[in-house]
Coordinates of C-alpha atoms in Angstrom, one line a residue:
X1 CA -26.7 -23.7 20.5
X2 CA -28.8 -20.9 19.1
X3 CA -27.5 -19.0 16.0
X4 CA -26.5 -15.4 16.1
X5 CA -27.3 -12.6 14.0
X6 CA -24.4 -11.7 11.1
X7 CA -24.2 -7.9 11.7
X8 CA -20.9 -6.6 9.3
X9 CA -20.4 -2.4 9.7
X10 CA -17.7 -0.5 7.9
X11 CA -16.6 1.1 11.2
X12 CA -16.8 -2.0 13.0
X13 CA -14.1 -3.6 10.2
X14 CA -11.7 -0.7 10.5
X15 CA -11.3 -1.2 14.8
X16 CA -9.4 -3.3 16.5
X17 CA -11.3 -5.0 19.4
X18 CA -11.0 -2.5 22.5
X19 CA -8.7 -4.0 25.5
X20 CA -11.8 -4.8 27.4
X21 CA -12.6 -7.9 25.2
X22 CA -11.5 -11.5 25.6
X23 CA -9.5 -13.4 23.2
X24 CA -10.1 -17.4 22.3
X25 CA -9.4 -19.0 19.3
X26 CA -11.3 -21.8 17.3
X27 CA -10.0 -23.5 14.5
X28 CA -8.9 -21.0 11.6
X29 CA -10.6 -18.0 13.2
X30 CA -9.6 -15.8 15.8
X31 CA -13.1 -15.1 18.5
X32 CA -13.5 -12.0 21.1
X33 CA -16.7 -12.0 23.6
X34 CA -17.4 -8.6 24.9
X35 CA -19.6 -7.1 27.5
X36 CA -22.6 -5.2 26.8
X37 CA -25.8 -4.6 29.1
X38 CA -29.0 -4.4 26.8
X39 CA -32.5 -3.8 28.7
X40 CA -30.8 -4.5 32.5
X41 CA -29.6 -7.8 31.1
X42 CA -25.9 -8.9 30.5
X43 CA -25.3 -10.7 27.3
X44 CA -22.3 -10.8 25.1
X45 CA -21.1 -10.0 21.9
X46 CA -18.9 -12.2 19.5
X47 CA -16.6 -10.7 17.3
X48 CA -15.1 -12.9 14.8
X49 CA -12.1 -11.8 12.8
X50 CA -10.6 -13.4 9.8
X51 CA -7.6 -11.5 8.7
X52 CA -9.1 -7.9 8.7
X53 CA -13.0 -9.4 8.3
X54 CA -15.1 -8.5 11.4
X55 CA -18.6 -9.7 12.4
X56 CA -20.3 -9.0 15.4
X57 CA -23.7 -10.4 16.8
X58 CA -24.8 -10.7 19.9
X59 CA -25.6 -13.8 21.4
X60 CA -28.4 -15.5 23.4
X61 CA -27.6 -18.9 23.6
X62 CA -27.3 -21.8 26.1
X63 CA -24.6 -20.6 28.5
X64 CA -21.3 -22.9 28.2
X65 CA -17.9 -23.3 30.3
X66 CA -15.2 -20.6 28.6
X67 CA -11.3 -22.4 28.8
X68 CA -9.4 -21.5 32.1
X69 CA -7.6 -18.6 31.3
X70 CA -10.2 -17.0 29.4
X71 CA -12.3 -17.5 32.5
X72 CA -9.4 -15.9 34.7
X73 CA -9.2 -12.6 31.9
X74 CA -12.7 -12.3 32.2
X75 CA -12.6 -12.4 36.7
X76 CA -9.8 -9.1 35.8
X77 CA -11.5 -7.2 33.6
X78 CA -12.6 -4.1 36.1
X79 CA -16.1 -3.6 36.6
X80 CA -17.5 -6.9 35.3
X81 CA -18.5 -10.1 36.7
X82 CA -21.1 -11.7 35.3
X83 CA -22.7 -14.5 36.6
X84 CA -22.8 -16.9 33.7
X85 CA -20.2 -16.6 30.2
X86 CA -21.6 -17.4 27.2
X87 CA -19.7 -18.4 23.9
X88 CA -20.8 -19.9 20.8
X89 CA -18.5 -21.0 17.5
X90 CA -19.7 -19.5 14.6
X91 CA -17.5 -19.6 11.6
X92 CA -17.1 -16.2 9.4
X93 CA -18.6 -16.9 5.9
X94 CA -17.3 -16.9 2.5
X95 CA -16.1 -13.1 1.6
X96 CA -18.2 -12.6 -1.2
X97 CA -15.8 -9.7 -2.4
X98 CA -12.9 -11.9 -2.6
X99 CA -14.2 -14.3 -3.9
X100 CA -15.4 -12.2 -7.0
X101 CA -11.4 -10.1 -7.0
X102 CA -10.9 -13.7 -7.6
X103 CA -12.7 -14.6 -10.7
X104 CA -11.7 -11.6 -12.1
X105 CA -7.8 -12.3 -11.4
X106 CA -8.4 -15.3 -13.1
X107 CA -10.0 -14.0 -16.3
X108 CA -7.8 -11.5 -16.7
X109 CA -4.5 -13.9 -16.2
X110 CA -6.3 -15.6 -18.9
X111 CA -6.1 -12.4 -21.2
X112 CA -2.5 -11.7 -19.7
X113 CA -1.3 -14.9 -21.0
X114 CA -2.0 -13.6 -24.7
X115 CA 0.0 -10.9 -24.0
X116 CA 3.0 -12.8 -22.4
X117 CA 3.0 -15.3 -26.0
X118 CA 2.0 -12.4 -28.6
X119 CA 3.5 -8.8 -27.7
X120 CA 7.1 -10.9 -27.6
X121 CA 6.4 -11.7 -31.4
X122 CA 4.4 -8.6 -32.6
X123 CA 1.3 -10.2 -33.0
X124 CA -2.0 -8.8 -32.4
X125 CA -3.7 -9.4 -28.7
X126 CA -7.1 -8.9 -30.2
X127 CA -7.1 -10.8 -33.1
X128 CA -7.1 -14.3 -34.2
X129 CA -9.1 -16.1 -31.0
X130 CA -6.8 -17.8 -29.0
X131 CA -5.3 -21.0 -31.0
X132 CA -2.9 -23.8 -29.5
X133 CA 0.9 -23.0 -31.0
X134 CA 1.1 -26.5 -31.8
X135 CA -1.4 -27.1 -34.4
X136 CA -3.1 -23.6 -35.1
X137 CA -6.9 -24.9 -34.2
X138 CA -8.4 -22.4 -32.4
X139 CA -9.9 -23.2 -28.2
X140 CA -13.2 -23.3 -27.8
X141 CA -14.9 -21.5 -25.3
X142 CA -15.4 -24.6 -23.1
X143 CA -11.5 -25.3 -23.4
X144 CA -11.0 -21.7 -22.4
X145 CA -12.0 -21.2 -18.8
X146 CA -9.2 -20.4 -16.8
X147 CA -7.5 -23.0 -14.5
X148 CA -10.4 -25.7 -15.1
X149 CA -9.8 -26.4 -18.6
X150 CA -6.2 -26.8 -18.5
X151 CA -6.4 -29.1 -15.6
X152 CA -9.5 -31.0 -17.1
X153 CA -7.5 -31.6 -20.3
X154 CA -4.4 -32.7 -18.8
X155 CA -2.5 -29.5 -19.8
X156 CA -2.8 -31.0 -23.6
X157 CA -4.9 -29.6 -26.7
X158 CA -7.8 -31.1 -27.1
X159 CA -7.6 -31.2 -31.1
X160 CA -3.7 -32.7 -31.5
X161 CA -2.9 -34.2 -28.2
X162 CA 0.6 -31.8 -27.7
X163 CA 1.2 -31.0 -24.3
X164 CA 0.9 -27.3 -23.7
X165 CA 2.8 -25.5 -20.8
X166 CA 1.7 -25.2 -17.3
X167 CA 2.7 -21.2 -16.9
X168 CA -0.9 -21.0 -18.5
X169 CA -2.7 -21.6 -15.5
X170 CA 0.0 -20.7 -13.5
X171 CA -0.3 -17.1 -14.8
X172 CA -4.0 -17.0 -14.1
X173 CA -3.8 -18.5 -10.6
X174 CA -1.3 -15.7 -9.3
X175 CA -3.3 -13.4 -10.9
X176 CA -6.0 -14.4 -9.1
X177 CA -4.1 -14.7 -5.8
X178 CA -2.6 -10.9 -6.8
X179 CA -5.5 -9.6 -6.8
X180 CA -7.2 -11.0 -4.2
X181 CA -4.2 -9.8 -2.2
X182 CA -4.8 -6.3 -3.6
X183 CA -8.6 -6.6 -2.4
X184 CA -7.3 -7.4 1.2
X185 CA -4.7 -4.8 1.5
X186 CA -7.3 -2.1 1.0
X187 CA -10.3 -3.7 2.0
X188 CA -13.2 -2.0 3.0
X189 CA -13.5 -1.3 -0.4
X190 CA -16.7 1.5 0.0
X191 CA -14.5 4.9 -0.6
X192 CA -13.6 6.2 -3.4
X193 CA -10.4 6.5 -2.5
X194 CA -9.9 2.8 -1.9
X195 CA -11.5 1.8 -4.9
X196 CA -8.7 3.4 -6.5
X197 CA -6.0 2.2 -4.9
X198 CA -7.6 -0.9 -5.3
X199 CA -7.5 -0.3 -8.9
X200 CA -4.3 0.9 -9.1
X201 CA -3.0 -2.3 -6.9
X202 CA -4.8 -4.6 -9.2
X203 CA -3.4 -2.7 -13.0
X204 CA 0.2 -2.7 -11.3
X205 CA 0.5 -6.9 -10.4
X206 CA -0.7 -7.4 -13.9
X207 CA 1.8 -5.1 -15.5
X208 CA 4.3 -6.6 -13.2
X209 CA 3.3 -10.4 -13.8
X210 CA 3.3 -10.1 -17.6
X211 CA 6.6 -8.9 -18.0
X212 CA 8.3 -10.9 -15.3
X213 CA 7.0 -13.7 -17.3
X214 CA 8.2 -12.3 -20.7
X215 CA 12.0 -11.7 -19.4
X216 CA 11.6 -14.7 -18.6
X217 CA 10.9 -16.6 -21.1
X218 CA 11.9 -13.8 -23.6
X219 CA 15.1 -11.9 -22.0
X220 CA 12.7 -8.9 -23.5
X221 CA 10.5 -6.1 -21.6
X222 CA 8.4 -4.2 -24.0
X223 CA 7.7 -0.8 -24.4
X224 CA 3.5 -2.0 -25.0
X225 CA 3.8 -2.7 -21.2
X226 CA 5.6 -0.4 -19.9
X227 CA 5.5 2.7 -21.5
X228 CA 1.2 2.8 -20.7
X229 CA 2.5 1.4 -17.2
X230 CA 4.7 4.4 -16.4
X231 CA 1.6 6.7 -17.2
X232 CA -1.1 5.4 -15.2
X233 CA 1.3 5.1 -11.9
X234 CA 1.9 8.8 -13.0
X235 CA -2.1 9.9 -13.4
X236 CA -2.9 7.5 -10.2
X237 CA -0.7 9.1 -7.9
X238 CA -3.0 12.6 -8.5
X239 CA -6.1 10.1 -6.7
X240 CA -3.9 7.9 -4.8
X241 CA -1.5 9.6 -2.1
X242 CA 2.4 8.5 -2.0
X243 CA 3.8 9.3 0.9
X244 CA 7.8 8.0 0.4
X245 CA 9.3 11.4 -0.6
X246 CA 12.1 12.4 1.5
X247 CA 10.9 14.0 5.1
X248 CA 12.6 17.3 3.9
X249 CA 11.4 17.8 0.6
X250 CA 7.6 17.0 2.0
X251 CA 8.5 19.7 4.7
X252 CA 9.4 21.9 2.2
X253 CA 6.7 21.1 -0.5
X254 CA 4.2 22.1 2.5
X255 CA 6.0 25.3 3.8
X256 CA 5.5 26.6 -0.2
X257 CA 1.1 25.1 0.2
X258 CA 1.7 22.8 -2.4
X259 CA -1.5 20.4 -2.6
X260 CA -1.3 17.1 -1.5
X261 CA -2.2 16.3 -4.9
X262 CA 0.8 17.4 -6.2
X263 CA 3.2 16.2 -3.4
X264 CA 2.2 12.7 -4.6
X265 CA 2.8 13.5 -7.6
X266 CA 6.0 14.7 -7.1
X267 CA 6.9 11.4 -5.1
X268 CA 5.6 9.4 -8.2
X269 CA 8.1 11.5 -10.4
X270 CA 10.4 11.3 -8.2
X271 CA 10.8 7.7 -8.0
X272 CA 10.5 7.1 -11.3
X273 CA 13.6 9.5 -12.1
X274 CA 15.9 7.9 -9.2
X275 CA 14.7 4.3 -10.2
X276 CA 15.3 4.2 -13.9
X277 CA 18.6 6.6 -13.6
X278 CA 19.6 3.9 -10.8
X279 CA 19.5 1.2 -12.9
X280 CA 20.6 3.2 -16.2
X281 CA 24.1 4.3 -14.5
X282 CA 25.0 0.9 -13.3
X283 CA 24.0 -0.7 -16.7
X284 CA 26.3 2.7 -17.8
X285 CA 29.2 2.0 -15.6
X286 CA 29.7 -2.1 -15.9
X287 CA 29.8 -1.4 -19.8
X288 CA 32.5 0.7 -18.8
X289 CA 34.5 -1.2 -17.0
X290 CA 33.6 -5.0 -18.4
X291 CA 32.8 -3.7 -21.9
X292 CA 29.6 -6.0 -21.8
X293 CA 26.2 -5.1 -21.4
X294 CA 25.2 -5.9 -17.9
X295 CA 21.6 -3.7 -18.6
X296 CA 19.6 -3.1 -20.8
X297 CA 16.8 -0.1 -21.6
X298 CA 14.1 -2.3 -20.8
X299 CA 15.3 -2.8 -16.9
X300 CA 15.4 1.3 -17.0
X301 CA 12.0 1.6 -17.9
X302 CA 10.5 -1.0 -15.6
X303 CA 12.4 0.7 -12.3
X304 CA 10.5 4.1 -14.3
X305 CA 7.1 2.3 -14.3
X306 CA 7.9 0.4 -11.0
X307 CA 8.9 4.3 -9.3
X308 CA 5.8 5.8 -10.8
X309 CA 3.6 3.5 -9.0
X310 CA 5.2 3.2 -5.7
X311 CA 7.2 6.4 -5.0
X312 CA 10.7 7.1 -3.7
X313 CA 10.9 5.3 -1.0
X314 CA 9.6 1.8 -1.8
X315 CA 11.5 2.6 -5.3
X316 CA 15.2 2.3 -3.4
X317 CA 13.6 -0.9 -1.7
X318 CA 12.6 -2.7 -4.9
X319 CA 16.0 -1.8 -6.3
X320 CA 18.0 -3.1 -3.4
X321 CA 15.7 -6.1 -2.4
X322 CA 15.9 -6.9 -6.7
X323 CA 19.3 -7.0 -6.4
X324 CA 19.9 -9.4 -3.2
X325 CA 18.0 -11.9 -5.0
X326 CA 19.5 -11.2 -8.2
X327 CA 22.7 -11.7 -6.8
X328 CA 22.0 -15.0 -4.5
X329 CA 20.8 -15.9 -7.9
X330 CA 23.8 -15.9 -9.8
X331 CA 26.0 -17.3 -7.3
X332 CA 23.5 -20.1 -7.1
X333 CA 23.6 -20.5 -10.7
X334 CA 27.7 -20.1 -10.9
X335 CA 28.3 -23.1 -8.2
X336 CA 26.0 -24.9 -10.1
X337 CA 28.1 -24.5 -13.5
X338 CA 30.7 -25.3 -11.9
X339 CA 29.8 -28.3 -9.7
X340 CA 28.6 -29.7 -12.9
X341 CA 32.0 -29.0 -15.2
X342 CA 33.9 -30.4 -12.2
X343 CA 32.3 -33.4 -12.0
X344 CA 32.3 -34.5 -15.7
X345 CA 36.4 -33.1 -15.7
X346 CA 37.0 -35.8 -13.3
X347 CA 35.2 -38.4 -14.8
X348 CA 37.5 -37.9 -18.0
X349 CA 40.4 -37.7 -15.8
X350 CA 41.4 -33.7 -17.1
X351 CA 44.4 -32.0 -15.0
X352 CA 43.5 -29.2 -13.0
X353 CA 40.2 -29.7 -12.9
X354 CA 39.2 -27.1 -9.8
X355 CA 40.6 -24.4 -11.8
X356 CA 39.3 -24.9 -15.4
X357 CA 35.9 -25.5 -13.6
X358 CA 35.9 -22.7 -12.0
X359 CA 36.8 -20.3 -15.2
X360 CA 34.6 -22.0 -17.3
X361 CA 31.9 -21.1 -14.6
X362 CA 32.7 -17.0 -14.4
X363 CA 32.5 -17.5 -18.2
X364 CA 28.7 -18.4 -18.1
X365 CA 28.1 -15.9 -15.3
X366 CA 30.0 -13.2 -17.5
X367 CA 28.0 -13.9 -20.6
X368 CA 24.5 -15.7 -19.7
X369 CA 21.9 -12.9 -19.7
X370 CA 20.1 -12.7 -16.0
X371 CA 16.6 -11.6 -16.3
X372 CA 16.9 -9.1 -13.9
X373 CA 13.4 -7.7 -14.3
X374 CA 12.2 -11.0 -13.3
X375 CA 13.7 -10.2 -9.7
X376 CA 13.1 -6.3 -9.8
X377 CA 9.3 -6.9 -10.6
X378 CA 8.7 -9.8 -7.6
X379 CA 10.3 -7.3 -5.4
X380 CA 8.1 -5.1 -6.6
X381 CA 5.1 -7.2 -5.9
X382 CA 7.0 -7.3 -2.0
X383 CA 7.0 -4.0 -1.9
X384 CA 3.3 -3.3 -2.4
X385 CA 2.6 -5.5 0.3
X386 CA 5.4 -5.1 3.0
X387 CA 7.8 -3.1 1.7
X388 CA 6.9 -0.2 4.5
X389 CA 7.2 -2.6 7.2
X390 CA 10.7 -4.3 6.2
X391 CA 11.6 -0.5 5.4
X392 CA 10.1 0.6 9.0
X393 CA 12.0 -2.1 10.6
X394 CA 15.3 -1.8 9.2
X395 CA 15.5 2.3 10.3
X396 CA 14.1 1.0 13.5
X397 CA 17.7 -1.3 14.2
X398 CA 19.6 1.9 13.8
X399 CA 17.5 4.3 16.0

């Protein structure tokens, strides 16, 4: 069976296929043969999608039998009947674009992973060269290459043997699915308007990773992340439009001309304000009433940075979606405590044991510091992806 010419267009990428084409699958790919008449001949066209990846070509190959109902679509379609079908299986290839968002996630999970060990301990990210914590000897370059050299080496130093955590490479391979993600949810990348938002998608997951790792490892978020965050989801709202603002303040916004421009900025402010004030007047109010503190500063200023870069409305999403998870999280953690200090109570034989579990359980809960920007920051991540959708959905039950 005769190749067929890769033809890729950026209009082509951006359409679905028209109603008149004919869907098959093979393998991981979804397939579409289309009519077309070219010099008084009918041939086809296969289209080839991979996520939202098109390539068309047409083909002039041996003619082959189609499946059964694709036959039967085909005997529908109005105004066609060709005498013979023809259908090849040509897999998409590699995305060179990804691949590359890719190696760069990777290199700079590599550089985020100096961040998440030194900002914590007010060391300098520049210098010394990276060292292992164990024995001070600094990584060579070979040992440095993201991913490989940690698997290669067993996750140990090369020089003293110590074993040397996995959240190394486990940064840098989420980085590199992050942004990879970030290159599909905008891709074609060939405006300048998406590589911005691409940009801006790809400086917000590695904000977002490195201090989801450092309150969690830490119970710390610090101002050298989000402070420079909350500015460039500020200055990259003016190139890349919000559009979560309330229906009637955009309504009103436009009646006084305002620029787009500005009414994205204005969402980006916006949800900046309503997410750290949010999360500062709970924090406010449980020290009120419990006389602990249930928040601290640096979960205001993430839900700041966080609004900055996604607006209003996927702002109140993060903040409820963070605090779901944050809550099935303590439970979980609670039943655990206490599943555990009943067990051992009744091993010793201890009177009452259901109740003095269960107490010494709300203790932990009441005292044990939650890293809640480890929840509001993956929601985050959820947002940027689907949070219009879920949001979308959920006004769509009460309509």
């Amino acid at each position: 069976m005769a190749a067929w010419a890769h033809e890729s267009t950026t209009s082509a990428r951006r359409q679905n296929p028209p109603a008149c084409f004919f869907p098959c699958s093979q393998g991981k790919f979804d397939f579409w043969l289309a009519p077309k008449r070219h010099e008084d001949k009918e041939t086809l066209t296969l289209i080839a999608r991979k996520g939202q990846q098109f390539a068309f070509g047409p083909l002039q190959s041996t003619s082959v039998a189609l499946p059964g109902s694709l036959l039967a679509a085909k005997r529908r379609a109005d105004g066609y009947n060709p005498r013979c079908y023809l259908f090849v299986n040509q897999p998409l290839s590699i995305d060179f674009y990804a691949l590359l968002a890719f190696l760069f996630g990777l290199a700079f999970g590599s550089f985020l992973n100096v961040v998440i060990y030194r900002v914590p301990r007010d060391l300098s990210i520049v210098r010394p060269r990276s060292a292992c914590p164990d024995c001070g000897v600094g990584i060579r370059a070979y040992d440095n290459i993201p991913v490989v050299s940690w698997v290669l080496l067993r996750g140990r130093c090369r020089n003293c043997g110590n074993a040397m955590t996995p959240r190394y490479a486990i940064v840098e391979l989420l980085c590199g699915f992050l942004f990879v993600g970030a290159y599909y949810r905008v891709a074609p990348v060939d405006t300048p308007l998406q590589m911005w938002t691409l940009f801006k998608l790809c400086t917000f997951f590695f904000l977002l990773l490195g201090l989801i790792f450092i309150d969690f490892e830490h119970h710390l978020l610090p101002d050298a992340l989000t402070y420079p965050g909350l500015a460039v989801g500020l200055l990259a709202s003016v190139f890349v439009p919000l559009g979560g603002a309330p229906t009637a303040l955009i309504r009103l916004m436009l009646s006084r001309h305002w620029p787009l421009m500005a009414i994205s900025l204005a969402d980006s402010v916006l949800g900046a304000l309503v997410g750290s004030l949010f999360i500062w007047g709970v924090g406010e109010i449980y020290f009120r009433v419990r006389h602990v503190v249930g928040m601290g500063l640096g979960d205001v200023k993430l839900m700041a940075m966080i609004g900055a870069f996604l607006g209003f409305k996927l702002t109140l999403f993060t903040i409820f979606a963070g605090a779901i998870v944050g809550t099935i999280f303590g439970v979980g953690a609670m039943l655990m405590v206490w599943r555990k200090r009943l067990a051992r109570r009744r091993r010793r034989g201890e009177p009452s044991v259901l109740g003095r579990s269960w107490r010494s359980a709300r203790l932990m809960l009441r005292y044990y510091e939650v890293p809640f920007g480890v929840f509001l920051g993956s929601m985050a991540i959820v947002a940027a992806f689907v949070g219009n959708q879920i949001v979308n959905f959920y006004l769509r039950i009460f309509q």
